Coordinates of C-alpha atoms in Angstrom, one line a residue:
Chain H
M17 CA 80.3 88.9 80.6
S18 CA 80.1 92.6 80.2
L19 CA 82.4 94.5 77.9
P20 CA 85.5 96.1 79.5
V21 CA 85.1 99.7 80.4
I22 CA 88.4 100.6 78.9
Y23 CA 89.8 98.5 76.0
V24 CA 93.1 99.5 74.6
E25 CA 94.8 97.7 71.7
N26 CA 98.2 98.6 70.3
L27 CA 97.5 102.2 71.2
T28 CA 100.4 104.4 69.9
R29 CA 101.1 108.1 69.7
R30 CA 104.0 109.7 68.0
F31 CA 105.1 113.3 68.1
G32 CA 107.5 113.6 65.1
D33 CA 110.2 110.9 65.8
F34 CA 109.3 110.7 69.4
V35 CA 107.1 107.7 70.4
A36 CA 105.2 109.0 73.5
V37 CA 102.9 105.9 73.7
D38 CA 104.2 102.7 72.2
H39 CA 101.8 99.9 71.3
I40 CA 100.1 99.5 74.7
N41 CA 97.4 96.9 75.4
F42 CA 95.2 96.7 78.5
E43 CA 91.6 96.3 79.7
V44 CA 89.8 97.6 82.7
N45 CA 86.6 96.1 83.9
E46 CA 83.6 97.7 85.5
G47 CA 84.1 98.6 89.1
E48 CA 87.8 98.1 89.1
V49 CA 90.3 100.6 90.7
V50 CA 93.4 100.7 88.5
G51 CA 96.6 102.7 89.1
Y52 CA 98.7 104.0 86.3
L53 CA 102.3 104.8 87.3
G54 CA 105.3 106.2 85.5
P55 CA 107.9 108.9 85.7
N56 CA 107.3 112.3 84.0
G57 CA 107.3 111.9 80.3
S58 CA 106.6 108.2 80.4
G59 CA 103.4 108.5 78.4
K60 CA 100.8 108.5 81.2
T61 CA 99.1 111.8 80.3
T62 CA 99.3 111.1 76.6
T63 CA 97.4 107.8 77.2
I64 CA 94.7 109.6 79.2
R65 CA 94.3 112.3 76.6
M66 CA 93.8 109.7 73.9
L67 CA 91.2 107.8 76.1
L68 CA 89.4 111.1 76.5
G69 CA 89.4 111.6 72.8
L70 CA 91.4 114.8 73.1
L71 CA 94.3 113.5 71.1
M72 CA 94.2 111.3 68.0
P73 CA 96.1 108.0 68.2
S74 CA 98.8 107.5 65.5
E75 CA 98.0 103.8 65.5
G76 CA 95.9 101.2 67.4
E77 CA 92.5 101.7 68.9
A78 CA 90.7 102.2 72.1
T79 CA 87.1 102.1 73.3
V80 CA 85.9 103.7 76.5
L81 CA 82.5 102.5 77.9
G82 CA 82.0 100.9 74.5
Y83 CA 82.5 104.1 72.5
D84 CA 85.3 104.5 70.1
V85 CA 87.6 107.3 71.4
V86 CA 88.2 108.6 67.9
R87 CA 84.8 108.5 66.3
Q88 CA 82.6 108.9 69.4
S89 CA 84.8 111.1 71.6
E90 CA 81.9 113.3 72.7
E91 CA 79.9 110.3 73.9
V92 CA 83.0 109.3 75.9
R93 CA 83.5 112.7 77.5
A94 CA 79.9 113.0 78.5
R95 CA 80.2 109.9 80.6
V96 CA 83.6 110.3 82.3
G97 CA 84.7 112.4 85.2
Y98 CA 88.1 113.9 85.7
M99 CA 89.7 115.1 88.9
S100 CA 93.1 116.8 88.8
Q101 CA 95.2 118.4 91.5
K102 CA 95.6 121.4 89.2
F103 CA 91.9 121.8 88.8
A104 CA 90.6 125.2 89.6
I105 CA 88.2 125.6 92.5
Y106 CA 87.0 129.2 93.0
D107 CA 88.4 130.2 96.4
D108 CA 86.0 133.0 97.0
L109 CA 82.9 130.8 96.3
T110 CA 81.4 128.5 98.8
T111 CA 81.4 124.7 98.4
L112 CA 77.8 124.7 97.1
E113 CA 78.4 127.6 94.7
N114 CA 81.5 125.8 93.2
L115 CA 79.5 122.6 92.7
T116 CA 76.5 124.5 91.3
F117 CA 78.8 126.3 88.9
Y118 CA 80.5 123.2 87.6
G119 CA 77.2 121.3 87.5
G120 CA 76.0 124.0 85.1
V121 CA 79.0 123.4 82.9
Y122 CA 77.9 119.8 82.5
G123 CA 74.3 120.9 82.1
I124 CA 73.2 119.8 85.5
T125 CA 70.8 122.3 86.9
D126 CA 68.8 119.9 89.1
K127 CA 69.4 121.3 92.7
K128 CA 68.6 117.8 94.1
R129 CA 71.5 116.3 92.2
I130 CA 73.9 119.0 93.5
I131 CA 72.8 118.3 97.1
E132 CA 73.0 114.6 96.5
T133 CA 76.6 114.9 95.3
L134 CA 77.6 117.0 98.3
E135 CA 76.2 114.2 100.5
L136 CA 78.0 111.6 98.5
V137 CA 81.4 113.1 99.1
G138 CA 80.6 113.9 102.8
L139 CA 80.5 117.7 102.4
T140 CA 77.0 118.1 103.9
G141 CA 77.2 120.7 106.6
H142 CA 80.0 122.6 104.7
E143 CA 77.7 123.9 101.9
H144 CA 78.3 127.5 102.9
T145 CA 82.0 127.4 103.7
L146 CA 84.2 129.4 101.4
T147 CA 86.5 127.0 99.7
R148 CA 89.6 128.9 100.7
D149 CA 88.8 128.0 104.3
L150 CA 88.8 124.3 103.5
S151 CA 91.7 122.0 104.4
T152 CA 93.4 120.1 101.6
G153 CA 91.5 117.0 102.4
W154 CA 88.1 118.7 102.1
R155 CA 89.2 120.5 98.9
Q156 CA 90.0 117.1 97.4
R157 CA 86.5 115.9 98.4
L158 CA 85.0 119.0 96.6
S159 CA 87.1 118.3 93.5
L160 CA 85.8 114.7 93.6
G161 CA 82.3 116.0 93.9
I162 CA 82.8 118.3 90.9
A163 CA 84.0 115.3 88.9
L164 CA 81.0 113.2 90.0
V165 CA 78.2 115.7 89.6
H166 CA 77.1 114.3 86.2
K167 CA 77.1 110.7 87.4
P168 CA 80.0 109.4 85.3
K169 CA 80.5 105.7 84.8
L170 CA 84.3 106.1 84.6
L171 CA 86.5 108.4 86.8
F172 CA 90.0 109.6 86.1
L173 CA 91.9 110.7 89.1
D174 CA 95.2 112.5 88.9
E175 CA 97.2 112.2 92.2
P176 CA 93.9 112.6 94.1
T177 CA 95.4 112.6 97.6
S178 CA 98.7 114.4 97.2
G179 CA 99.6 116.5 100.3
V180 CA 97.3 114.8 102.8
D181 CA 98.2 112.6 105.7
P182 CA 97.3 108.9 105.9
T183 CA 94.0 109.4 107.8
A184 CA 92.7 111.8 105.2
R185 CA 94.0 109.7 102.4
R186 CA 92.3 106.7 103.9
A187 CA 88.9 108.5 104.3
F188 CA 89.2 109.6 100.6
W189 CA 89.9 106.0 99.4
D190 CA 87.0 104.6 101.5
L191 CA 84.9 106.9 99.4
I192 CA 86.5 105.7 96.1
Y193 CA 85.9 102.1 97.1
E194 CA 82.2 102.8 97.7
L195 CA 82.0 104.4 94.3
A196 CA 83.7 101.3 92.8
A197 CA 81.3 99.0 94.6
S198 CA 78.4 100.9 93.0
G199 CA 79.8 100.2 89.6
V200 CA 82.0 103.2 88.8
T201 CA 85.3 102.3 87.2
I202 CA 88.4 104.3 88.4
L203 CA 91.7 105.0 86.8
V204 CA 94.3 106.7 89.0
T205 CA 97.5 108.3 87.7
T206 CA 100.1 108.9 90.3
H207 CA 103.7 109.2 91.3
Y208 CA 103.2 108.1 94.8
M209 CA 103.5 104.6 96.1
D210 CA 101.3 105.5 99.1
E211 CA 98.5 106.0 96.5
A212 CA 99.3 103.1 94.2
E213 CA 99.1 100.7 97.2
Y214 CA 95.4 101.4 97.3
C215 CA 94.7 100.3 93.7
E216 CA 93.5 96.8 92.9
R217 CA 95.8 96.6 89.8
V218 CA 98.7 98.8 88.9
G219 CA 100.2 99.4 85.5
V220 CA 103.8 100.7 85.2
M221 CA 104.8 102.9 82.2
R222 CA 108.2 103.7 81.0
D223 CA 109.3 105.3 77.8
G224 CA 105.9 104.9 76.3
K225 CA 105.6 101.2 77.1
L226 CA 103.4 99.5 79.6
L227 CA 105.9 97.3 81.3
A228 CA 103.5 95.5 83.6
M229 CA 100.0 95.6 84.9
D230 CA 98.9 93.4 87.8
T231 CA 97.8 93.4 91.4
P232 CA 100.3 95.0 93.9
T233 CA 100.8 91.6 95.5
N234 CA 101.5 89.8 92.1
L235 CA 103.8 92.6 91.0
K236 CA 105.9 92.3 94.1
K237 CA 106.0 88.5 93.8
S238 CA 106.8 88.4 90.1
I239 CA 109.2 91.4 89.7
I240 CA 111.0 91.2 93.1
T241 CA 112.1 87.6 92.9
G242 CA 115.0 88.1 95.3
N243 CA 115.0 88.6 99.1
V244 CA 114.9 92.0 100.6
W245 CA 117.5 92.7 103.4
E246 CA 117.8 95.6 105.7
V247 CA 121.4 96.0 106.7
F248 CA 122.2 98.3 109.7
A249 CA 125.9 99.0 109.5
H250 CA 128.5 101.7 110.2
P251 CA 129.8 103.6 108.4
L252 CA 126.9 103.4 106.0
E253 CA 128.5 104.9 102.9
Q254 CA 131.4 102.5 102.9
G255 CA 129.0 99.7 103.4
L256 CA 127.1 100.8 100.3
D257 CA 130.3 100.8 98.3
V258 CA 131.2 97.3 99.5
L259 CA 127.8 95.8 98.8
Q260 CA 127.6 97.5 95.4
E261 CA 130.6 95.6 94.3
L262 CA 129.2 92.2 95.5
E263 CA 128.3 89.9 92.7
G264 CA 124.7 88.7 92.8
V265 CA 123.2 91.9 94.3
D266 CA 120.3 93.1 92.2
R267 CA 120.0 96.5 93.9
V268 CA 121.4 98.2 97.0
G269 CA 120.5 101.7 98.2
L270 CA 120.7 104.0 101.2
A271 CA 117.5 104.0 103.2
G272 CA 118.0 106.5 106.0
D273 CA 119.8 104.7 108.8
H274 CA 120.3 101.4 106.9
L275 CA 121.0 99.8 103.5
R276 CA 118.3 98.1 101.5
V277 CA 119.6 95.2 99.6
I278 CA 117.7 93.0 97.1
S279 CA 119.3 89.8 96.0
S280 CA 118.1 86.2 95.3
Q281 CA 121.6 84.6 95.8
I282 CA 123.3 86.4 98.6
Q283 CA 122.8 85.1 102.1
Q284 CA 122.9 87.0 105.3
E285 CA 126.3 85.5 106.4
T286 CA 127.9 86.4 103.1
M287 CA 127.1 90.1 103.6
Q288 CA 128.0 89.9 107.3
K289 CA 131.5 88.4 106.5
L290 CA 132.2 90.7 103.7
L291 CA 131.3 93.9 105.6
S292 CA 133.3 92.8 108.7
K293 CA 136.3 92.0 106.5
N294 CA 136.1 95.6 105.2
N295 CA 136.1 96.9 108.8
I296 CA 132.4 97.9 108.7
Q297 CA 130.6 97.3 111.9
V298 CA 127.4 95.3 111.3
E299 CA 124.7 96.0 113.9
R300 CA 122.1 93.7 112.5
I301 CA 120.7 92.3 109.2
E302 CA 116.9 91.8 108.9
R303 CA 114.5 90.5 106.3
G304 CA 112.4 93.3 104.7
E305 CA 109.2 93.2 102.7
P306 CA 109.2 94.2 99.0
T307 CA 107.4 97.4 98.3
L308 CA 105.8 98.8 95.1
E309 CA 108.7 101.3 95.0
D310 CA 111.1 98.4 94.7
V311 CA 108.9 97.1 91.8
F312 CA 108.9 100.5 90.2
L313 CA 112.7 101.0 90.5
A314 CA 113.3 97.5 89.2
L315 CA 111.2 98.1 86.2
A316 CA 112.3 101.7 85.5
R317 CA 116.0 101.2 85.5
Chain J
M19 CA 128.7 114.6 124.1
T20 CA 125.9 114.9 121.7
E21 CA 126.0 118.2 119.7
Y22 CA 122.5 119.5 119.0
L23 CA 122.1 121.5 115.9
V24 CA 118.6 122.5 116.6
Q25 CA 117.2 123.2 120.0
A26 CA 113.7 124.5 120.0
S27 CA 111.3 124.6 122.9
N28 CA 107.6 125.3 123.1
L29 CA 107.4 127.1 119.8
R30 CA 104.1 128.8 119.1
K31 CA 102.8 130.7 116.1
S32 CA 99.2 131.7 115.3
F33 CA 97.7 133.3 112.2
G34 CA 94.5 134.8 113.3
N35 CA 92.6 132.0 115.0
T36 CA 94.7 129.3 113.5
H37 CA 97.3 127.8 115.8
A38 CA 99.7 126.8 113.0
V39 CA 102.4 125.7 115.4
N40 CA 101.2 124.9 118.9
D41 CA 103.9 124.0 121.4
V42 CA 106.5 122.3 119.3
S43 CA 109.8 121.3 120.8
L44 CA 112.6 119.8 118.7
Q45 CA 116.1 118.5 119.5
I46 CA 118.1 117.5 116.4
P47 CA 121.5 116.0 117.0
A48 CA 124.3 116.4 114.4
G49 CA 124.2 113.7 111.8
E50 CA 120.5 113.2 111.9
I51 CA 117.9 113.2 109.1
Y52 CA 114.7 114.2 110.8
G53 CA 111.3 114.0 109.0
L54 CA 108.5 116.3 109.8
V55 CA 105.6 114.2 108.6
G56 CA 102.0 115.4 108.2
S57 CA 99.4 116.8 105.8
D58 CA 99.2 120.2 104.2
G59 CA 98.3 122.6 107.0
A60 CA 99.7 120.4 109.8
G61 CA 102.3 123.1 110.6
K62 CA 105.4 121.7 108.9
T63 CA 106.3 124.7 106.8
T64 CA 105.5 127.2 109.6
T65 CA 107.9 125.2 111.9
M66 CA 110.6 125.4 109.3
R67 CA 110.1 129.1 108.9
L68 CA 110.4 129.6 112.6
L69 CA 113.7 127.6 112.6
V70 CA 115.2 129.8 109.9
G71 CA 114.0 133.0 111.6
A72 CA 111.8 133.9 108.6
L73 CA 108.9 134.1 111.1
L74 CA 108.9 135.4 114.6
P75 CA 107.3 133.0 117.1
D76 CA 104.5 134.1 119.4
G77 CA 106.3 132.1 122.1
G78 CA 109.1 129.7 122.7
E79 CA 112.9 129.6 122.1
V80 CA 114.9 128.4 119.2
S81 CA 118.6 128.1 118.6
V82 CA 120.5 126.7 115.6
C83 CA 124.1 125.6 115.9
G84 CA 124.3 127.3 119.2
Y85 CA 123.0 130.7 117.9
N86 CA 119.8 132.1 119.2
V87 CA 117.7 132.5 116.1
L88 CA 115.9 135.6 117.5
K89 CA 118.9 137.5 118.8
Q90 CA 121.7 136.2 116.6
T91 CA 119.7 135.8 113.5
E92 CA 122.5 136.4 111.0
Q93 CA 125.0 134.0 112.6
A94 CA 122.2 131.4 112.9
R95 CA 121.2 131.8 109.2
S96 CA 124.8 131.5 108.0
T97 CA 124.7 127.9 109.3
I98 CA 121.4 127.0 107.5
G99 CA 120.7 125.9 103.9
Y100 CA 117.0 126.1 103.1
L101 CA 115.2 124.6 100.1
S102 CA 111.7 125.9 100.2
Q103 CA 108.7 124.4 98.4
R104 CA 108.7 127.0 95.7
F105 CA 112.3 127.8 95.5
S106 CA 113.1 130.1 92.6
M107 CA 115.9 130.0 90.1
Y108 CA 116.7 132.3 87.2
E109 CA 115.7 130.3 84.2
D110 CA 117.7 132.3 81.7
L111 CA 120.9 132.0 83.7
T112 CA 123.1 128.9 83.5
V113 CA 123.4 126.4 86.3
L114 CA 126.7 127.8 87.4
E115 CA 125.5 131.4 87.2
N116 CA 122.5 130.5 89.4
I117 CA 124.8 129.0 92.0
R118 CA 127.1 131.9 91.8
F119 CA 124.2 134.2 92.4
F120 CA 123.2 132.3 95.6
A121 CA 126.8 132.1 96.7
E122 CA 127.4 135.8 96.4
V123 CA 124.1 136.8 98.0
R124 CA 125.3 134.7 101.0
G125 CA 128.6 136.6 101.0
L126 CA 131.0 134.1 99.5
S127 CA 134.1 135.7 98.0
S128 CA 135.0 135.3 94.4
T129 CA 137.9 133.0 95.2
E130 CA 135.6 130.7 97.3
W131 CA 132.5 130.3 95.2
L132 CA 133.9 128.7 92.1
P133 CA 135.8 125.7 93.5
R134 CA 133.0 125.1 96.0
S135 CA 130.3 125.3 93.3
L136 CA 132.1 122.8 91.1
E137 CA 132.5 120.5 94.0
I138 CA 128.8 120.6 94.8
L139 CA 127.8 120.3 91.1
E140 CA 129.8 117.1 91.0
F141 CA 128.2 115.9 94.2
V142 CA 124.7 116.3 92.8
G143 CA 125.7 115.1 89.4
L144 CA 125.1 118.3 87.5
E145 CA 128.8 119.0 86.5
K146 CA 128.1 118.2 82.9
F147 CA 125.2 120.6 82.8
K148 CA 126.9 123.6 84.4
D149 CA 126.6 125.7 81.3
R150 CA 123.0 124.8 80.5
R151 CA 120.3 127.3 81.1
A152 CA 118.3 126.5 84.2
G153 CA 115.1 126.8 82.2
Q154 CA 116.2 123.9 80.0
L155 CA 116.7 121.4 82.9
S156 CA 114.3 118.5 83.6
G157 CA 112.3 118.6 86.8
G158 CA 114.8 116.3 88.5
M159 CA 117.8 118.4 87.5
K160 CA 116.1 121.6 88.6
Q161 CA 115.6 120.0 92.0
K162 CA 119.2 119.1 92.2
L163 CA 120.2 122.6 91.3
G164 CA 118.0 123.8 94.2
L165 CA 119.8 121.4 96.5
A166 CA 123.2 122.6 95.1
S167 CA 122.2 126.2 95.7
A168 CA 121.2 125.4 99.3
L169 CA 124.5 123.6 99.9
V170 CA 126.9 126.2 98.4
T171 CA 127.5 127.9 101.8
R172 CA 128.3 124.5 103.3
P173 CA 125.5 124.7 105.9
R174 CA 125.5 122.5 109.0
L175 CA 121.7 122.4 108.9
L176 CA 119.7 121.7 105.8
L177 CA 116.0 122.3 105.7
L178 CA 114.1 120.7 102.8
D179 CA 110.4 121.6 102.6
E180 CA 108.6 118.9 100.6
P181 CA 111.5 118.7 98.2
T182 CA 110.1 115.8 96.1
T183 CA 106.5 117.0 95.6
G184 CA 105.5 116.2 92.0
V185 CA 108.7 114.2 91.4
D186 CA 108.6 110.7 90.0
P187 CA 110.0 107.7 92.1
V188 CA 113.2 107.3 90.2
T189 CA 114.2 110.9 90.6
R190 CA 113.0 110.9 94.2
Q191 CA 115.3 107.8 94.8
D192 CA 118.3 109.7 93.4
F193 CA 117.5 112.8 95.5
W194 CA 117.3 110.7 98.7
Q195 CA 120.6 109.0 97.9
L196 CA 122.2 112.4 97.8
V197 CA 120.7 113.6 101.0
I198 CA 121.6 110.4 102.9
K199 CA 125.2 110.6 101.4
L200 CA 125.5 114.2 102.5
V201 CA 124.8 113.3 106.1
A202 CA 126.6 109.9 106.1
A203 CA 129.8 111.6 104.7
S204 CA 129.8 114.3 107.3
P205 CA 132.2 113.9 110.2
S206 CA 129.8 113.0 113.0
Q207 CA 128.8 109.8 111.2
S208 CA 132.4 108.7 110.8
G209 CA 132.9 108.8 114.5
Q210 CA 134.5 112.2 115.0
G211 CA 131.5 113.7 116.7
E212 CA 131.9 117.4 115.6
G213 CA 131.0 119.1 112.5
G214 CA 128.2 116.8 111.3
V215 CA 125.4 117.9 109.0
S216 CA 121.7 117.5 109.9
V217 CA 118.7 117.6 107.7
I218 CA 115.1 118.3 108.4
I219 CA 112.8 117.2 105.7
S220 CA 109.0 117.7 105.5
T221 CA 106.7 115.3 103.7
P222 CA 103.2 114.0 103.7
Y223 CA 104.4 110.6 102.4
M224 CA 105.1 107.6 104.5
D225 CA 107.5 106.0 102.1
E226 CA 109.7 109.1 102.5
A227 CA 109.3 109.2 106.3
S228 CA 110.6 105.7 106.5
R229 CA 114.0 106.9 105.1
C230 CA 114.6 109.3 108.0
H231 CA 116.5 108.5 111.1
R232 CA 113.8 109.9 113.2
V233 CA 110.3 111.3 112.4
G234 CA 107.9 113.5 114.1
F235 CA 104.2 113.1 113.1
M236 CA 102.6 116.5 112.9
K237 CA 98.9 117.2 113.2
N238 CA 97.1 120.4 114.0
G239 CA 100.3 122.2 114.8
Q240 CA 101.6 119.6 117.2
I241 CA 104.0 116.8 117.1
I242 CA 101.8 113.9 118.2
A243 CA 104.5 111.2 118.1
E244 CA 108.3 111.2 117.6
D245 CA 110.7 108.3 117.3
T246 CA 112.8 106.3 114.8
P247 CA 110.8 104.6 112.1
S248 CA 111.6 101.2 113.5
N249 CA 110.5 102.1 117.0
L250 CA 107.3 103.7 115.7
R251 CA 106.6 100.5 113.8
K252 CA 107.3 98.4 117.0
R253 CA 104.3 100.0 118.6
L254 CA 102.2 97.8 116.4
N255 CA 104.4 94.8 116.3
G256 CA 102.5 91.6 115.7
R257 CA 99.2 93.6 115.4
V258 CA 98.9 94.0 111.7
V259 CA 97.4 91.2 109.6
E260 CA 97.2 91.0 105.9
L261 CA 94.2 89.3 104.3
R262 CA 93.7 88.4 100.7
G263 CA 90.9 86.5 99.1
A264 CA 87.4 87.0 97.7
P265 CA 84.8 88.3 97.7
L266 CA 86.1 91.5 99.3
D267 CA 82.7 92.2 100.9
V268 CA 82.7 89.0 102.8
L269 CA 86.3 89.4 103.9
R270 CA 85.5 92.9 105.1
Q271 CA 82.3 91.9 107.0
S272 CA 83.9 88.9 108.6
A273 CA 86.9 90.9 109.7
R274 CA 84.8 93.7 111.1
A275 CA 82.6 91.3 113.0
D276 CA 85.7 89.8 114.8
A277 CA 85.8 91.1 118.4
D278 CA 89.6 91.3 118.4
V279 CA 89.9 93.2 115.1
E280 CA 90.2 96.9 115.9
D281 CA 90.4 98.3 112.5
V282 CA 90.0 97.2 108.9
Q283 CA 91.7 99.0 106.1
A284 CA 91.2 98.2 102.4
F285 CA 94.4 98.4 100.3
G286 CA 93.5 97.6 96.7
D287 CA 93.8 93.9 96.4
R288 CA 94.0 93.2 100.1
L289 CA 92.9 94.2 103.6
H290 CA 95.1 95.2 106.5
L291 CA 93.6 94.4 109.9
R292 CA 94.8 95.9 113.2
V293 CA 94.2 93.4 115.9
A294 CA 94.2 93.7 119.7
D295 CA 97.6 93.2 121.4
G296 CA 98.5 89.5 121.6
K297 CA 95.5 88.3 119.6
A298 CA 97.0 87.9 116.2
D299 CA 97.2 84.1 116.4
T300 CA 93.7 83.8 117.7
V301 CA 92.4 86.0 114.9
L302 CA 94.4 84.2 112.2
K303 CA 92.8 80.8 113.2
R304 CA 89.3 82.1 113.8
L305 CA 88.9 84.4 110.9
K306 CA 89.8 81.9 108.2
K307 CA 86.9 79.6 109.4
E308 CA 84.5 82.5 109.6
I309 CA 85.2 83.6 106.1
V310 CA 84.8 80.1 104.7
N311 CA 81.6 79.7 106.6
A312 CA 80.3 83.0 105.2
G313 CA 81.0 81.7 101.7
G314 CA 84.3 83.4 100.9
H315 CA 87.8 82.0 100.4
V316 CA 91.1 83.1 101.7
D317 CA 94.3 83.2 99.6
E318 CA 96.5 84.6 102.2
L319 CA 96.2 85.5 105.9
R320 CA 99.4 86.4 107.7
S321 CA 101.0 88.7 110.2
V322 CA 103.0 91.4 108.4
P323 CA 105.5 94.0 109.7
P324 CA 103.5 97.2 110.4
G325 CA 104.1 100.1 108.1
L326 CA 104.4 103.7 109.2
E327 CA 101.0 104.3 107.6
D328 CA 99.4 101.8 110.0
V329 CA 101.0 103.5 112.9
F330 CA 99.9 107.0 111.8
I331 CA 96.4 105.8 111.4
A332 CA 96.4 104.0 114.7
L333 CA 97.7 107.2 116.4
S334 CA 95.0 109.4 115.1
D335 CA 92.2 106.7 115.2
H336 CA 90.2 108.3 118.0
E337 CA 89.8 111.5 116.0
Y338 CA 89.5 109.7 112.7
A339 CA 86.0 110.8 111.9
S340 CA 86.7 114.5 112.4
T341 CA 90.2 114.7 110.8
F342 CA 89.4 114.9 107.1

């Protein structure tokens, strides 16, 4: 059994009285694609900064690719890639020029490796396009290429596919899965459920604590123990008020043209009767599927 | 009689050689939340800017609340609230001062703006923070202040351009509850027909699209499909199959080899298969055997309700290779 690529034990970081990361524990194995979710200020970035050896832990320990993040942080950084939405690509340079420039930053001067990387992210044929003329999806591929040029064994992705449609997102993820299959380990931080659904395991952070980490399927099964109902009724707002008061409802919210109700006890007829009694017209009530967003909201409240 | 707050026909706008909006028509009834869904560069923002009269179309007609946006621009604008992607606020003014500024710019008198501002601040849940400087608000609160500023003139049509970009799921959920309440509480939804509020919201995210009454999928400046989320999903009813098991390679290869599987999509710990119409049962039976024969095992293989993501991908499948 090989060592985990990321090993985190009781990792903690305080800023004064504020505990940004609070005794978290997790492991990520080679070739895994793991998502890291949490609201702003929940400790996601602080965790990543400690894993990159940019910030000292107050307590606990972590190893990345077998290197201690405190004592061997340079070894760590030489072997990881980082792709962020806020990353600067030079708009008035071509794809090839950008990649060559950033390759140089990592000490990669081998032209062959640059060409190979362009090929890997599917940018062959676009070498001489100015990056300002690239669509968002292509720019994201270039950012990925820049993060990959030094052949990292571990890749951190920060909202890698924000702002693209499902076809472009899918093409990007197919690339990520190929990398994972070749042994690269991937940790994705994101706010977006559309992205989290692509991860093999997902961790949820809140207030510095890692509340859960499991496969999307297991999270949905273990956190959302109730049934999901989609209630189409008029008027919607009054329907919300009525169901909010109903005992045994775990959560109810407005979802566009219907109400989304999560409850393990309430039956369809109970809702139907109660709404009708309150002069709310019920069009239909259907069973829904739990989503990662339901999981997130259940954990985060 | 349905009252349409937006009637746009054959809108076109090009920037150089780019057809940013290429023959877009929209009809938005009062009381509707309409989602313009697509990637960056699909034409969502340009469409919105044509609707508010911030850009002149190269062709086509647009009216908002019965006013021709090109000829009666001021009247049309007075009915619109617009929250742009990069809306600005004065960070060293308080919440209330910011709203006052927006209200006065839009011509609200001194007797009108205060009660209205307080009402809106209560609606968005910022009343306790009215004296706080905008620069000291959290991301979620800033966004609510943006919404409040857009609402202070009591617009009939609210345009929200990617309002939840970079916002976490909890804050996003709160924001959506406000938008849905705003529309649900307006008269047309309570059966009076007149005076309802409509919202057009743009987003690249399918989880947001699914909260709209109706969505238009945008691609390359065109609306490639338009319907309610449930009708869009119906197009693939019974055709999406979820497969979990191991090893993933075997699952994928077996699924791809099946003649009735049109598409295989990896989703983290599972695969989504799109199967030919009416073939789900056949595939469910056959595929399990195939996978076992190939040395894999199946934890779960079942029909699942299609998601909007499945639909979007199916719609653009023929151009899949060239779209990225």
